[in-house]
Short mmCIF file of the C-alpha atoms (twelve columns), coordinates in Angstrom:
data_MODEL
# 
_entry.id   MODEL 
# 
loop_
_atom_site.group_PDB 
_atom_site.id 
_atom_site.type_symbol 
_atom_site.label_atom_id 
_atom_site.label_alt_id 
_atom_site.label_comp_id 
_atom_site.label_asym_id 
_atom_site.label_seq_id 
_atom_site.Cartn_x 
_atom_site.Cartn_y 
_atom_site.Cartn_z 
_atom_site.pdbx_PDB_model_num 
ATOM 1   C CA . ARG A 1   -0.024  -0.030 0.041   1 
ATOM 2   C CA . GLY A 2   1.389   3.450  -1.007  1 
ATOM 3   C CA . GLU A 3   1.541   6.544  0.956   1 
ATOM 4   C CA . ASN A 4   -1.631  8.645  1.466   1 
ATOM 5   C CA . GLY A 5   -1.450  12.135 0.072   1 
ATOM 6   C CA . GLY A 6   -2.019  14.336 -2.952  1 
ATOM 7   C CA . SER A 7   -0.863  13.958 -6.479  1 
ATOM 8   C CA . GLY A 8   2.181   16.086 -5.852  1 
ATOM 9   C CA . THR A 9   1.122   18.394 -8.693  1 
ATOM 10  C CA . PRO A 10  0.363   22.009 -7.679  1 
ATOM 11  C CA . VAL A 11  -2.873  23.521 -8.818  1 
ATOM 12  C CA . GLU A 12  -2.495  26.472 -11.311 1 
ATOM 13  C CA . LEU A 13  -6.114  27.814 -11.942 1 
ATOM 14  C CA . LEU A 14  -7.677  31.188 -12.334 1 
ATOM 15  C CA . SER A 15  -11.290 31.922 -13.034 1 
ATOM 16  C CA . ALA A 16  -12.549 35.389 -13.594 1 
ATOM 17  C CA . TYR A 17  -16.168 36.472 -14.209 1 
ATOM 18  C CA . SER A 18  -18.449 39.440 -14.422 1 
ATOM 19  C CA . THR A 19  -22.137 39.409 -14.021 1 
ATOM 20  C CA . ALA A 20  -23.173 43.018 -14.553 1 
ATOM 21  C CA . PRO A 21  -23.910 44.117 -18.215 1 
ATOM 22  C CA . GLN A 22  -21.145 45.973 -19.864 1 
ATOM 23  C CA . PRO A 23  -20.825 47.559 -23.383 1 
ATOM 24  C CA . GLY A 24  -18.326 46.189 -25.883 1 
ATOM 25  C CA . THR A 25  -17.098 47.432 -29.202 1 
ATOM 26  C CA . SER A 26  -15.539 45.660 -32.196 1 
ATOM 27  C CA . GLY A 27  -11.838 45.017 -31.586 1 
ATOM 28  C CA . SER A 28  -12.141 45.576 -27.792 1 
ATOM 29  C CA . ALA A 29  -11.257 43.126 -25.050 1 
ATOM 30  C CA . LEU A 30  -13.987 41.938 -22.568 1 
ATOM 31  C CA . ARG A 31  -13.484 43.186 -19.014 1 
ATOM 32  C CA . LEU A 32  -13.784 40.724 -16.114 1 
ATOM 33  C CA . THR A 33  -14.360 41.862 -12.554 1 
ATOM 34  C CA . GLU A 34  -14.276 39.068 -10.049 1 
ATOM 35  C CA . ILE A 35  -11.433 36.538 -9.507  1 
ATOM 36  C CA . TYR A 36  -10.904 33.062 -8.064  1 
ATOM 37  C CA . ASP A 37  -7.376  31.750 -8.177  1 
ATOM 38  C CA . LYS A 38  -5.071  29.061 -6.950  1 
ATOM 39  C CA . GLY A 39  -1.395  29.052 -7.642  1 
ATOM 40  C CA . ASP A 40  1.100   31.697 -9.065  1 
ATOM 41  C CA . ALA A 41  1.362   30.858 -12.798 1 
ATOM 42  C CA . ILE A 42  -1.757  32.903 -13.867 1 
ATOM 43  C CA . SER A 43  -2.788  36.389 -12.717 1 
ATOM 44  C CA . HIS A 44  -5.561  38.876 -13.450 1 
ATOM 45  C CA . ALA A 45  -6.206  42.182 -11.901 1 
ATOM 46  C CA . GLU A 46  -9.837  42.814 -10.869 1 
ATOM 47  C CA . ASN A 47  -11.773 44.770 -13.429 1 
ATOM 48  C CA . SER A 48  -9.235  44.190 -16.143 1 
ATOM 49  C CA . THR A 49  -9.101  42.684 -19.588 1 
ATOM 50  C CA . ASP A 50  -5.647  41.008 -19.305 1 
ATOM 51  C CA . PHE A 51  -4.680  37.681 -17.975 1 
ATOM 52  C CA . THR A 52  -0.927  37.124 -17.418 1 
ATOM 53  C CA . ILE A 53  0.783   33.699 -17.649 1 
ATOM 54  C CA . SER A 54  4.090   33.646 -15.917 1 
ATOM 55  C CA . GLU A 55  5.061   29.926 -16.385 1 
ATOM 56  C CA . ALA A 56  5.584   28.268 -19.780 1 
ATOM 57  C CA . GLY A 57  3.341   25.258 -20.271 1 
ATOM 58  C CA . ILE A 58  0.112   23.991 -21.821 1 
ATOM 59  C CA . TYR A 59  -3.081  25.646 -20.565 1 
ATOM 60  C CA . SER A 60  -6.782  25.117 -21.079 1 
ATOM 61  C CA . ALA A 61  -8.955  28.132 -21.629 1 
ATOM 62  C CA . ALA A 62  -12.801 27.876 -21.180 1 
ATOM 63  C CA . PHE A 63  -14.999 30.952 -21.931 1 
ATOM 64  C CA . HIS A 64  -18.736 31.515 -21.861 1 
ATOM 65  C CA . GLY A 65  -20.940 34.580 -21.719 1 
ATOM 66  C CA . VAL A 66  -24.332 36.084 -22.695 1 
ATOM 67  C CA . VAL A 67  -24.182 38.612 -25.491 1 
ATOM 68  C CA . ALA A 68  -26.827 40.929 -27.051 1 
ATOM 69  C CA . PRO A 69  -26.572 43.629 -29.746 1 
ATOM 70  C CA . ALA A 70  -26.081 47.179 -28.403 1 
ATOM 71  C CA . PRO A 71  -28.686 49.754 -29.235 1 
ATOM 72  C CA . GLY A 72  -28.249 51.459 -32.563 1 
ATOM 73  C CA . VAL A 73  -26.389 48.724 -34.372 1 
ATOM 74  C CA . THR A 74  -27.234 47.849 -38.043 1 
ATOM 75  C CA . PHE A 75  -28.618 44.386 -38.730 1 
ATOM 76  C CA . PRO A 76  -27.640 41.847 -39.600 1 
ATOM 77  C CA . PHE A 77  -24.141 41.822 -38.206 1 
ATOM 78  C CA . GLY A 78  -21.746 38.982 -37.314 1 
ATOM 79  C CA . LEU A 79  -19.917 38.817 -34.017 1 
ATOM 80  C CA . THR A 80  -16.821 36.710 -33.231 1 
ATOM 81  C CA . LEU A 81  -15.467 36.240 -29.823 1 
ATOM 82  C CA . TYR A 82  -11.968 34.689 -29.532 1 
ATOM 83  C CA . LEU A 83  -8.965  34.330 -27.304 1 
ATOM 84  C CA . GLU A 84  -5.871  36.436 -28.084 1 
ATOM 85  C CA . GLU A 85  -2.247  35.638 -26.811 1 
ATOM 86  C CA . ASN A 86  0.137   38.489 -27.099 1 
ATOM 87  C CA . GLY A 87  -1.897  40.150 -29.819 1 
ATOM 88  C CA . THR A 88  -2.488  37.080 -31.914 1 
ATOM 89  C CA . GLY A 89  -5.631  34.977 -32.061 1 
ATOM 90  C CA . VAL A 90  -5.407  31.509 -30.565 1 
ATOM 91  C CA . SER A 91  -6.339  28.842 -33.119 1 
ATOM 92  C CA . GLY A 92  -9.595  27.017 -32.338 1 
ATOM 93  C CA . SER A 93  -10.726 29.529 -29.739 1 
ATOM 94  C CA . SER A 94  -13.374 31.445 -31.657 1 
ATOM 95  C CA . THR A 95  -17.185 31.450 -31.472 1 
ATOM 96  C CA . GLN A 96  -19.450 33.198 -33.881 1 
ATOM 97  C CA . HIS A 97  -23.050 34.398 -34.052 1 
ATOM 98  C CA . SER A 98  -24.995 36.490 -36.608 1 
ATOM 99  C CA . PHE A 99  -27.469 38.930 -35.008 1 
ATOM 100 C CA . HIS A 100 -30.562 39.675 -37.033 1 
ATOM 101 C CA . THR A 101 -32.768 41.624 -34.467 1 
ATOM 102 C CA . SER A 102 -32.347 43.875 -31.415 1 
ATOM 103 C CA . THR A 103 -34.066 41.406 -29.146 1 
ATOM 104 C CA . GLU A 104 -31.614 38.513 -29.576 1 
ATOM 105 C CA . THR A 105 -29.615 37.372 -26.641 1 
ATOM 106 C CA . VAL A 106 -27.210 34.432 -27.080 1 
ATOM 107 C CA . ASN A 107 -24.798 32.376 -24.985 1 
ATOM 108 C CA . MET A 108 -21.364 32.169 -26.659 1 
ATOM 109 C CA . ALA A 109 -18.620 29.721 -25.563 1 
ATOM 110 C CA . PHE A 110 -15.374 28.307 -26.548 1 
ATOM 111 C CA . THR A 111 -12.751 25.887 -25.038 1 
ATOM 112 C CA . ALA A 112 -9.156  25.731 -26.392 1 
ATOM 113 C CA . PRO A 113 -5.681  24.671 -25.483 1 
ATOM 114 C CA . VAL A 114 -3.025  27.324 -25.280 1 
ATOM 115 C CA . GLU A 115 0.701   26.511 -25.500 1 
ATOM 116 C CA . VAL A 116 2.703   29.183 -23.759 1 
ATOM 117 C CA . THR A 117 6.382   29.092 -24.725 1 
ATOM 118 C CA . ALA A 118 7.496   32.651 -23.983 1 
ATOM 119 C CA . VAL A 119 6.548   34.352 -20.642 1 
ATOM 120 C CA . PRO A 120 5.116   36.578 -19.599 1 
ATOM 121 C CA . ALA A 121 2.204   35.967 -21.972 1 
ATOM 122 C CA . THR A 122 -0.922  38.074 -22.001 1 
ATOM 123 C CA . LEU A 123 -4.297  36.520 -22.871 1 
ATOM 124 C CA . LYS A 124 -7.550  38.312 -23.394 1 
ATOM 125 C CA . VAL A 125 -10.986 37.695 -24.943 1 
ATOM 126 C CA . ILE A 126 -11.633 39.930 -28.016 1 
ATOM 127 C CA . ALA A 127 -15.052 40.849 -29.552 1 
ATOM 128 C CA . ASP A 128 -14.965 41.520 -33.289 1 
ATOM 129 C CA . GLY A 129 -17.763 42.575 -35.531 1 
ATOM 130 C CA . GLY A 130 -20.063 45.181 -33.846 1 
ATOM 131 C CA . SER A 131 -21.227 46.901 -30.651 1 
ATOM 132 C CA . ILE A 132 -22.532 44.530 -28.012 1 
ATOM 133 C CA . ILE A 133 -23.778 44.327 -24.515 1 
ATOM 134 C CA . TYR A 134 -22.149 41.388 -22.651 1 
ATOM 135 C CA . SER A 135 -22.990 39.945 -19.178 1 
ATOM 136 C CA . THR A 136 -22.537 36.886 -17.143 1 
ATOM 137 C CA . ILE A 137 -19.223 36.016 -18.624 1 
ATOM 138 C CA . SER A 138 -16.512 33.879 -17.397 1 
ATOM 139 C CA . LEU A 139 -12.964 32.847 -18.394 1 
ATOM 140 C CA . THR A 140 -11.273 29.956 -16.619 1 
ATOM 141 C CA . LEU A 141 -7.589  29.119 -17.244 1 
ATOM 142 C CA . TYR A 142 -5.746  26.215 -15.860 1 
ATOM 143 C CA . LYS A 143 -2.364  24.663 -16.507 1 
ATOM 144 C CA . ILE A 144 -2.614  21.157 -17.769 1 
ATOM 145 C CA . GLY A 145 0.970   20.216 -18.449 1 
ATOM 146 C CA . GLU A 146 4.432   21.195 -19.297 1 
ATOM 147 C CA . SER A 147 5.328   22.274 -22.862 1 
ATOM 148 C CA . THR A 148 7.749   19.826 -24.545 1 
ATOM 149 C CA . PRO A 149 10.281  20.897 -27.245 1 
# 
């Protein structure tokens, strides 16, 4: 029988969320206000758009949020939300919706792996396509392994 105890792997996790409705414009990053974190590899300042990764490795990013068109937009318009790492979109991290009326409200979500090789790395969720109102959003990042050459 082996020793009792944990797996020996430290937890590296950060989850940030925002529940209050906020405006967003095309090309802007979404702002998250509340934080739950464990470990030191991932950081986020409250009421900020940026997440900082300080340890190289492979991370999982999971996003979801409720989005509606802002007043005054022209229909139809397409919206894409995606994860950006150091100014470049992360492959496989986008979610899209085409709005046709002012009464639409949709849940948008994505999950994607992110390999961070150079630190610090800055991650953020970007809205592209039109003016929106977003609420009940969350981004959870956790380290799932080491990066191999």
